[in-house]
Amino acid sequence: GTCAISNSCVFPSYCINVPPLTSDKVDEFKSISKFRIFNTNNLWTKLGAVDRLLSGGCMDVDVIVNKKTTSDGINVIQLETAAGAAIKNFKGAIGINVPRDRFLPVKKTSDLLVIMSNLFTLNEGNLRVNPKRSISSLPLVKLGDQHFQIVSYFLERFDDIPDMLELDHLTVSGDVTFGKGVVLKGTVIIIANHGDRIDIPAGAILENKIVSGNLRILDH
């Protein structure tokens, strides 16, 4: 979403979100030339103000009809409200413009893998790109949906988060697991076809490699 200001004396500030938009407006909304500032999903409010609005029945938030498909392939309609849209109810609400490096969205497990890796350092609550990374941009990471989409499944795939400090691109598809101390460099593509499984062994160093087929490591 993105913040906007209207001429309304009732709701001077509000937040535009993607789901309520008609299909012909989505591309316009995503245009960085028209909307240069996007909502980072960080909301700061006084609990007293929230309590007053809720107690008075004045929290006016539209219900969003969001069509989704479950992991079982069932089409469902999810009714939801966007927290950002609630800012229109708070008089004097403002937006704070922060630099791009403060915005680290985690919407997929591929984003989570990047954040959990040594590409970032955490110091006194501040998450920053590791100064040891020689490339300014972050790697492109794509994880297959079936085995990595759910966080619990994702975590079971890693004995340890790989060293990704020198990684440019990672694509993982199929039944793939990672042992401890794995290092990924350059472009790494790992594809396990249906019915196959690939176990990346502990301590493996993959640099500009394509791994496919079937690789099992069994306890004995």
C-alpha positions as protocol buffer text, in pm:
chain_id: "A"
residue {
  index: 1
  type: GLY
  ca { x: 0 y: 0 z: 0 }
}
residue {
  index: 2
  type: THR
  ca { x: 91 y: 365 z: -12 }
}
residue {
  index: 3
  type: CYS
  ca { x: -16 y: 668 z: 186 }
}
residue {
  index: 4
  type: ALA
  ca { x: -229 y: 940 z: 30 }
}
residue {
  index: 5
  type: ILE
  ca { x: -388 y: 1268 z: 129 }
}
residue {
  index: 6
  type: SER
  ca { x: -742 y: 1360 z: 25 }
}
residue {
  index: 7
  type: ASN
  ca { x: -948 y: 1679 z: 33 }
}
residue {
  index: 8
  type: SER
  ca { x: -1194 y: 1514 z: 270 }
}
residue {
  index: 9
  type: CYS
  ca { x: -1230 y: 1684 z: 606 }
}
residue {
  index: 10
  type: VAL
  ca { x: -1350 y: 1351 z: 748 }
}
residue {
  index: 11
  type: PHE
  ca { x: -1063 y: 1129 z: 627 }
}
residue {
  index: 12
  type: PRO
  ca { x: -767 y: 1359 z: 535 }
}
residue {
  index: 13
  type: SER
  ca { x: -513 y: 1073 z: 537 }
}
residue {
  index: 14
  type: TYR
  ca { x: -563 y: 720 z: 412 }
}
residue {
  index: 15
  type: CYS
  ca { x: -382 y: 418 z: 273 }
}
residue {
  index: 16
  type: ILE
  ca { x: -435 y: 266 z: -71 }
}
residue {
  index: 17
  type: ASN
  ca { x: -394 y: -113 z: -93 }
}
residue {
  index: 18
  type: VAL
  ca { x: -380 y: -351 z: -389 }
}
residue {
  index: 19
  type: PRO
  ca { x: -668 y: -597 z: -318 }
}
residue {
  index: 20
  type: PRO
  ca { x: -958 y: -347 z: -346 }
}
residue {
  index: 21
  type: LEU
  ca { x: -832 y: -207 z: -677 }
}
residue {
  index: 22
  type: THR
  ca { x: -988 y: -307 z: -1006 }
}
residue {
  index: 23
  type: SER
  ca { x: -757 y: -497 z: -1244 }
}
residue {
  index: 24
  type: ASP
  ca { x: -723 y: -198 z: -1477 }
}
residue {
  index: 25
  type: LYS
  ca { x: -585 y: 16 z: -1191 }
}
residue {
  index: 26
  type: VAL
  ca { x: -324 y: -224 z: -1049 }
}
residue {
  index: 27
  type: ASP
  ca { x: -48 y: -143 z: -1302 }
}
residue {
  index: 28
  type: GLU
  ca { x: -103 y: 230 z: -1248 }
}
residue {
  index: 29
  type: PHE
  ca { x: -85 y: 180 z: -872 }
}
residue {
  index: 30
  type: LYS
  ca { x: 246 y: -9 z: -904 }
}
residue {
  index: 31
  type: SER
  ca { x: 401 y: 265 z: -1117 }
}
residue {
  index: 32
  type: ILE
  ca { x: 702 y: 404 z: -931 }
}
residue {
  index: 33
  type: SER
  ca { x: 678 y: 724 z: -1135 }
}
residue {
  index: 34
  type: LYS
  ca { x: 333 y: 801 z: -992 }
}
residue {
  index: 35
  type: PHE
  ca { x: 365 y: 648 z: -647 }
}
residue {
  index: 36
  type: ARG
  ca { x: 723 y: 686 z: -530 }
}
residue {
  index: 37
  type: ILE
  ca { x: 661 y: 604 z: -164 }
}
residue {
  index: 38
  type: PHE
  ca { x: 517 y: 272 z: -47 }
}
residue {
  index: 39
  type: ASN
  ca { x: 386 y: 160 z: 288 }
}
residue {
  index: 40
  type: THR
  ca { x: 646 y: -46 z: 479 }
}
residue {
  index: 41
  type: ASN
  ca { x: 372 y: -201 z: 698 }
}
residue {
  index: 42
  type: ASN
  ca { x: 505 y: -35 z: 1013 }
}
residue {
  index: 43
  type: LEU
  ca { x: 227 y: 133 z: 1209 }
}
residue {
  index: 44
  type: TRP
  ca { x: 276 y: 326 z: 1532 }
}
residue {
  index: 45
  type: THR
  ca { x: -32 y: 429 z: 1728 }
}
residue {
  index: 46
  type: LYS
  ca { x: -124 y: 526 z: 2083 }
}
residue {
  index: 47
  type: LEU
  ca { x: -327 y: 250 z: 2243 }
}
residue {
  index: 48
  type: GLY
  ca { x: -545 y: 512 z: 2410 }
}
residue {
  index: 49
  type: ALA
  ca { x: -647 y: 647 z: 2069 }
}
residue {
  index: 50
  type: VAL
  ca { x: -723 y: 297 z: 1942 }
}
residue {
  index: 51
  type: ASP
  ca { x: -933 y: 228 z: 2252 }
}
residue {
  index: 52
  type: ARG
  ca { x: -1133 y: 550 z: 2205 }
}
residue {
  index: 53
  type: LEU
  ca { x: -1211 y: 468 z: 1843 }
}
residue {
  index: 54
  type: LEU
  ca { x: -1311 y: 109 z: 1917 }
}
residue {
  index: 55
  type: SER
  ca { x: -1517 y: 201 z: 2223 }
}
residue {
  index: 56
  type: GLY
  ca { x: -1702 y: 467 z: 2027 }
}
residue {
  index: 57
  type: GLY
  ca { x: -1761 y: 238 z: 1730 }
}
residue {
  index: 58
  type: CYS
  ca { x: -1575 y: 484 z: 1508 }
}
residue {
  index: 59
  type: MET
  ca { x: -1316 y: 254 z: 1354 }
}
residue {
  index: 60
  type: ASP
  ca { x: -1425 y: 267 z: 991 }
}
residue {
  index: 61
  type: VAL
  ca { x: -1228 y: 9 z: 790 }
}
residue {
  index: 62
  type: ASP
  ca { x: -1349 y: -136 z: 461 }
}
residue {
  index: 63
  type: VAL
  ca { x: -1375 y: -513 z: 422 }
}
residue {
  index: 64
  type: ILE
  ca { x: -1157 y: -646 z: 139 }
}
residue {
  index: 65
  type: VAL
  ca { x: -1272 y: -945 z: -67 }
}
residue {
  index: 66
  type: ASN
  ca { x: -955 y: -1135 z: -155 }
}
residue {
  index: 67
  type: LYS
  ca { x: -976 y: -1442 z: -380 }
}
residue {
  index: 68
  type: LYS
  ca { x: -716 y: -1705 z: -297 }
}
residue {
  index: 69
  type: THR
  ca { x: -632 y: -2069 z: -361 }
}
residue {
  index: 70
  type: THR
  ca { x: -542 y: -2301 z: -73 }
}
residue {
  index: 71
  type: SER
  ca { x: -250 y: -2544 z: -79 }
}
residue {
  index: 72
  type: ASP
  ca { x: -506 y: -2816 z: -163 }
}
residue {
  index: 73
  type: GLY
  ca { x: -611 y: -2628 z: -477 }
}
residue {
  index: 74
  type: ILE
  ca { x: -945 y: -2510 z: -338 }
}
residue {
  index: 75
  type: ASN
  ca { x: -1061 y: -2163 z: -445 }
}
residue {
  index: 76
  type: VAL
  ca { x: -1174 y: -1958 z: -147 }
}
residue {
  index: 77
  type: ILE
  ca { x: -1278 y: -1602 z: -68 }
}
residue {
  index: 78
  type: GLN
  ca { x: -1093 y: -1445 z: 223 }
}
residue {
  index: 79
  type: LEU
  ca { x: -1256 y: -1146 z: 392 }
}
residue {
  index: 80
  type: GLU
  ca { x: -996 y: -919 z: 547 }
}
residue {
  index: 81
  type: THR
  ca { x: -927 y: -565 z: 655 }
}
residue {
  index: 82
  type: ALA
  ca { x: -599 y: -384 z: 592 }
}
residue {
  index: 83
  type: ALA
  ca { x: -443 y: -238 z: 906 }
}
residue {
  index: 84
  type: GLY
  ca { x: -288 y: 43 z: 703 }
}
residue {
  index: 85
  type: ALA
  ca { x: -632 y: 152 z: 586 }
}
residue {
  index: 86
  type: ALA
  ca { x: -722 y: 231 z: 948 }
}
residue {
  index: 87
  type: ILE
  ca { x: -499 y: 541 z: 954 }
}
residue {
  index: 88
  type: LYS
  ca { x: -782 y: 742 z: 801 }
}
residue {
  index: 89
  type: ASN
  ca { x: -956 y: 722 z: 1140 }
}
residue {
  index: 90
  type: PHE
  ca { x: -674 y: 896 z: 1327 }
}
residue {
  index: 91
  type: LYS
  ca { x: -668 y: 1274 z: 1308 }
}
residue {
  index: 92
  type: GLY
  ca { x: -325 y: 1415 z: 1237 }
}
residue {
  index: 93
  type: ALA
  ca { x: -187 y: 1084 z: 1108 }
}
residue {
  index: 94
  type: ILE
  ca { x: 141 y: 1133 z: 923 }
}
residue {
  index: 95
  type: GLY
  ca { x: 382 y: 926 z: 719 }
}
residue {
  index: 96
  type: ILE
  ca { x: 756 y: 911 z: 783 }
}
residue {
  index: 97
  type: ASN
  ca { x: 975 y: 873 z: 477 }
}
residue {
  index: 98
  type: VAL
  ca { x: 1256 y: 624 z: 547 }
}
residue {
  index: 99
  type: PRO
  ca { x: 1534 y: 511 z: 308 }
}
residue {
  index: 100
  type: ARG
  ca { x: 1496 y: 195 z: 101 }
}
residue {
  index: 101
  type: ASP
  ca { x: 1747 y: 2 z: 311 }
}
residue {
  index: 102
  type: ARG
  ca { x: 1505 y: 24 z: 604 }
}
residue {
  index: 103
  type: PHE
  ca { x: 1245 y: -171 z: 405 }
}
residue {
  index: 104
  type: LEU
  ca { x: 1306 y: -546 z: 416 }
}
residue {
  index: 105
  type: PRO
  ca { x: 974 y: -716 z: 341 }
}
residue {
  index: 106
  type: VAL
  ca { x: 940 y: -1085 z: 422 }
}
residue {
  index: 107
  type: LYS
  ca { x: 640 y: -1217 z: 232 }
}
residue {
  index: 108
  type: LYS
  ca { x: 781 y: -1549 z: 115 }
}
residue {
  index: 109
  type: THR
  ca { x: 1021 y: -1803 z: 259 }
}
residue {
  index: 110
  type: SER
  ca { x: 1273 y: -1699 z: -7 }
}
residue {
  index: 111
  type: ASP
  ca { x: 1275 y: -1354 z: 159 }
}
residue {
  index: 112
  type: LEU
  ca { x: 1309 y: -1520 z: 499 }
}
residue {
  index: 113
  type: LEU
  ca { x: 1611 y: -1720 z: 384 }
}
residue {
  index: 114
  type: VAL
  ca { x: 1790 y: -1402 z: 275 }
}
residue {
  index: 115
  type: ILE
  ca { x: 1716 y: -1227 z: 604 }
}
residue {
  index: 116
  type: MET
  ca { x: 1825 y: -1527 z: 814 }
}
residue {
  index: 117
  type: SER
  ca { x: 2154 y: -1569 z: 627 }
}
residue {
  index: 118
  type: ASN
  ca { x: 2489 y: -1403 z: 686 }
}
residue {
  index: 119
  type: LEU
  ca { x: 2396 y: -1146 z: 422 }
}
residue {
  index: 120
  type: PHE
  ca { x: 2272 y: -941 z: 716 }
}
residue {
  index: 121
  type: THR
  ca { x: 2403 y: -849 z: 1057 }
}
residue {
  index: 122
  type: LEU
  ca { x: 2197 y: -753 z: 1360 }
}
residue {
  index: 123
  type: ASN
  ca { x: 2341 y: -489 z: 1590 }
}
residue {
  index: 124
  type: GLU
  ca { x: 2133 y: -338 z: 1872 }
}
residue {
  index: 125
  type: GLY
  ca { x: 1812 y: -407 z: 1686 }
}
residue {
  index: 126
  type: ASN
  ca { x: 1937 y: -269 z: 1353 }
}
residue {
  index: 127
  type: LEU
  ca { x: 1940 y: -512 z: 1060 }
}
residue {
  index: 128
  type: ARG
  ca { x: 2199 y: -412 z: 804 }
}
residue {
  index: 129
  type: VAL
  ca { x: 2361 y: -567 z: 498 }
}
residue {
  index: 130
  type: ASN
  ca { x: 2681 y: -743 z: 600 }
}
residue {
  index: 131
  type: PRO
  ca { x: 2975 y: -508 z: 523 }
}
residue {
  index: 132
  type: LYS
  ca { x: 3171 y: -814 z: 412 }
}
residue {
  index: 133
  type: ARG
  ca { x: 2948 y: -852 z: 106 }
}
residue {
  index: 134
  type: SER
  ca { x: 3134 y: -703 z: -188 }
}
residue {
  index: 135
  type: ILE
  ca { x: 2822 y: -666 z: -406 }
}
residue {
  index: 136
  type: SER
  ca { x: 2579 y: -386 z: -322 }
}
residue {
  index: 137
  type: SER
  ca { x: 2265 y: -569 z: -440 }
}
residue {
  index: 138
  type: LEU
  ca { x: 2110 y: -872 z: -269 }
}
residue {
  index: 139
  type: PRO
  ca { x: 2094 y: -1210 z: -445 }
}
residue {
  index: 140
  type: LEU
  ca { x: 1785 y: -1327 z: -628 }
}
residue {
  index: 141
  type: VAL
  ca { x: 1644 y: -1627 z: -441 }
}
residue {
  index: 142
  type: LYS
  ca { x: 1363 y: -1851 z: -567 }
}
residue {
  index: 143
  type: LEU
  ca { x: 1240 y: -2146 z: -361 }
}
residue {
  index: 144
  type: GLY
  ca { x: 989 y: -2400 z: -489 }
}
residue {
  index: 145
  type: ASP
  ca { x: 643 y: -2365 z: -340 }
}
residue {
  index: 146
  type: GLN
  ca { x: 549 y: -2722 z: -253 }
}
residue {
  index: 147
  type: HIS
  ca { x: 840 y: -2799 z: -20 }
}
residue {
  index: 148
  type: PHE
  ca { x: 936 y: -2450 z: 97 }
}
residue {
  index: 149
  type: GLN
  ca { x: 619 y: -2238 z: 96 }
}
residue {
  index: 150
  type: ILE
  ca { x: 511 y: -2306 z: 455 }
}
residue {
  index: 151
  type: VAL
  ca { x: 757 y: -2181 z: 720 }
}
residue {
  index: 152
  type: SER
  ca { x: 761 y: -2509 z: 914 }
}
residue {
  index: 153
  type: TYR
  ca { x: 843 y: -2703 z: 594 }
}
residue {
  index: 154
  type: PHE
  ca { x: 1106 y: -2445 z: 505 }
}
residue {
  index: 155
  type: LEU
  ca { x: 1283 y: -2475 z: 841 }
}
residue {
  index: 156
  type: GLU
  ca { x: 1292 y: -2856 z: 817 }
}
residue {
  index: 157
  type: ARG
  ca { x: 1490 y: -2825 z: 491 }
}
residue {
  index: 158
  type: PHE
  ca { x: 1793 y: -2664 z: 657 }
}
residue {
  index: 159
  type: ASP
  ca { x: 2020 y: -2811 z: 923 }
}
residue {
  index: 160
  type: ASP
  ca { x: 2187 y: -2472 z: 911 }
}
residue {
  index: 161
  type: ILE
  ca { x: 2132 y: -2159 z: 699 }
}
residue {
  index: 162
  type: PRO
  ca { x: 2391 y: -2165 z: 417 }
}
residue {
  index: 163
  type: ASP
  ca { x: 2669 y: -1910 z: 379 }
}
residue {
  index: 164
  type: MET
  ca { x: 2531 y: -1680 z: 107 }
}
residue {
  index: 165
  type: LEU
  ca { x: 2775 y: -1391 z: 133 }
}
residue {
  index: 166
  type: GLU
  ca { x: 2900 y: -1436 z: -226 }
}
residue {
  index: 167
  type: LEU
  ca { x: 2573 y: -1558 z: -378 }
}
residue {
  index: 168
  type: ASP
  ca { x: 2421 y: -1391 z: -687 }
}
residue {
  index: 169
  type: HIS
  ca { x: 2131 y: -1620 z: -771 }
}
residue {
  index: 170
  type: LEU
  ca { x: 1973 y: -1926 z: -609 }
}
residue {
  index: 171
  type: THR
  ca { x: 1692 y: -2140 z: -750 }
}
residue {
  index: 172
  type: VAL
  ca { x: 1574 y: -2446 z: -558 }
}
residue {
  index: 173
  type: SER
  ca { x: 1295 y: -2672 z: -683 }
}
residue {
  index: 174
  type: GLY
  ca { x: 1167 y: -3003 z: -553 }
}
residue {
  index: 175
  type: ASP
  ca { x: 1260 y: -3217 z: -255 }
}
residue {
  index: 176
  type: VAL
  ca { x: 1590 y: -3058 z: -152 }
}
residue {
  index: 177
  type: THR
  ca { x: 1760 y: -3041 z: 189 }
}
residue {
  index: 178
  type: PHE
  ca { x: 2074 y: -2862 z: 310 }
}
residue {
  index: 179
  type: GLY
  ca { x: 2327 y: -2991 z: 562 }
}
residue {
  index: 180
  type: LYS
  ca { x: 2532 y: -2779 z: 802 }
}
residue {
  index: 181
  type: GLY
  ca { x: 2804 y: -2544 z: 681 }
}
residue {
  index: 182
  type: VAL
  ca { x: 2694 y: -2530 z: 317 }
}
residue {
  index: 183
  type: VAL
  ca { x: 2842 y: -2242 z: 114 }
}
residue {
  index: 184
  type: LEU
  ca { x: 2664 y: -2099 z: -193 }
}
residue {
  index: 185
  type: LYS
  ca { x: 2848 y: -1872 z: -438 }
}
residue {
  index: 186
  type: GLY
  ca { x: 2768 y: -1717 z: -775 }
}
residue {
  index: 187
  type: THR
  ca { x: 2469 y: -1877 z: -948 }
}
residue {
  index: 188
  type: VAL
  ca { x: 2342 y: -2201 z: -796 }
}
residue {
  index: 189
  type: ILE
  ca { x: 2048 y: -2399 z: -935 }
}
residue {
  index: 190
  type: ILE
  ca { x: 1927 y: -2713 z: -757 }
}
residue {
  index: 191
  type: ILE
  ca { x: 1642 y: -2910 z: -915 }
}
residue {
  index: 192
  type: ALA
  ca { x: 1505 y: -3238 z: -784 }
}
residue {
  index: 193
  type: ASN
  ca { x: 1254 y: -3384 z: -1028 }
}
residue {
  index: 194
  type: HIS
  ca { x: 931 y: -3543 z: -912 }
}
residue {
  index: 195
  type: GLY
  ca { x: 1008 y: -3854 z: -709 }
}
residue {
  index: 196
  type: ASP
  ca { x: 1375 y: -3759 z: -665 }
}
residue {
  index: 197
  type: ARG
  ca { x: 1546 y: -3604 z: -364 }
}
residue {
  index: 198
  type: ILE
  ca { x: 1867 y: -3405 z: -333 }
}
residue {
  index: 199
  type: ASP
  ca { x: 2051 y: -3378 z: 0 }
}
residue {
  index: 200
  type: ILE
  ca { x: 2323 y: -3115 z: -15 }
}
residue {
  index: 201
  type: PRO
  ca { x: 2589 y: -3261 z: 218 }
}
residue {
  index: 202
  type: ALA
  ca { x: 2733 y: -3078 z: 517 }
}
residue {
  index: 203
  type: GLY
  ca { x: 3027 y: -2857 z: 431 }
}
residue {
  index: 204
  type: ALA
  ca { x: 2953 y: -2856 z: 56 }
}
residue {
  index: 205
  type: ILE
  ca { x: 3070 y: -2554 z: -144 }
}
residue {
  index: 206
  type: LEU
  ca { x: 2861 y: -2485 z: -453 }
}
residue {
  index: 207
  type: GLU
  ca { x: 2991 y: -2213 z: -682 }
}
residue {
  index: 208
  type: ASN
  ca { x: 2822 y: -2155 z: -1020 }
}
residue {
  index: 209
  type: LYS
  ca { x: 2677 y: -2506 z: -1014 }
}
residue {
  index: 210
  type: ILE
  ca { x: 2366 y: -2679 z: -1145 }
}
residue {
  index: 211
  type: VAL
  ca { x: 2262 y: -2979 z: -936 }
}
residue {
  index: 212
  type: SER
  ca { x: 1990 y: -3211 z: -1064 }
}
residue {
  index: 213
  type: GLY
  ca { x: 1882 y: -3572 z: -1044 }
}
residue {
  index: 214
  type: ASN
  ca { x: 1886 y: -3774 z: -723 }
}
residue {
  index: 215
  type: LEU
  ca { x: 2136 y: -3738 z: -437 }
}
residue {
  index: 216
  type: ARG
  ca { x: 2053 y: -3910 z: -109 }
}
residue {
  index: 217
  type: ILE
  ca { x: 2262 y: -3916 z: 207 }
}
residue {
  index: 218
  type: LEU
  ca { x: 2145 y: -4187 z: 447 }
}
residue {
  index: 219
  type: ASP
  ca { x: 2232 y: -4249 z: 810 }
}
residue {
  index: 220
  type: HIS
  ca { x: 2399 y: -4584 z: 881 }
}
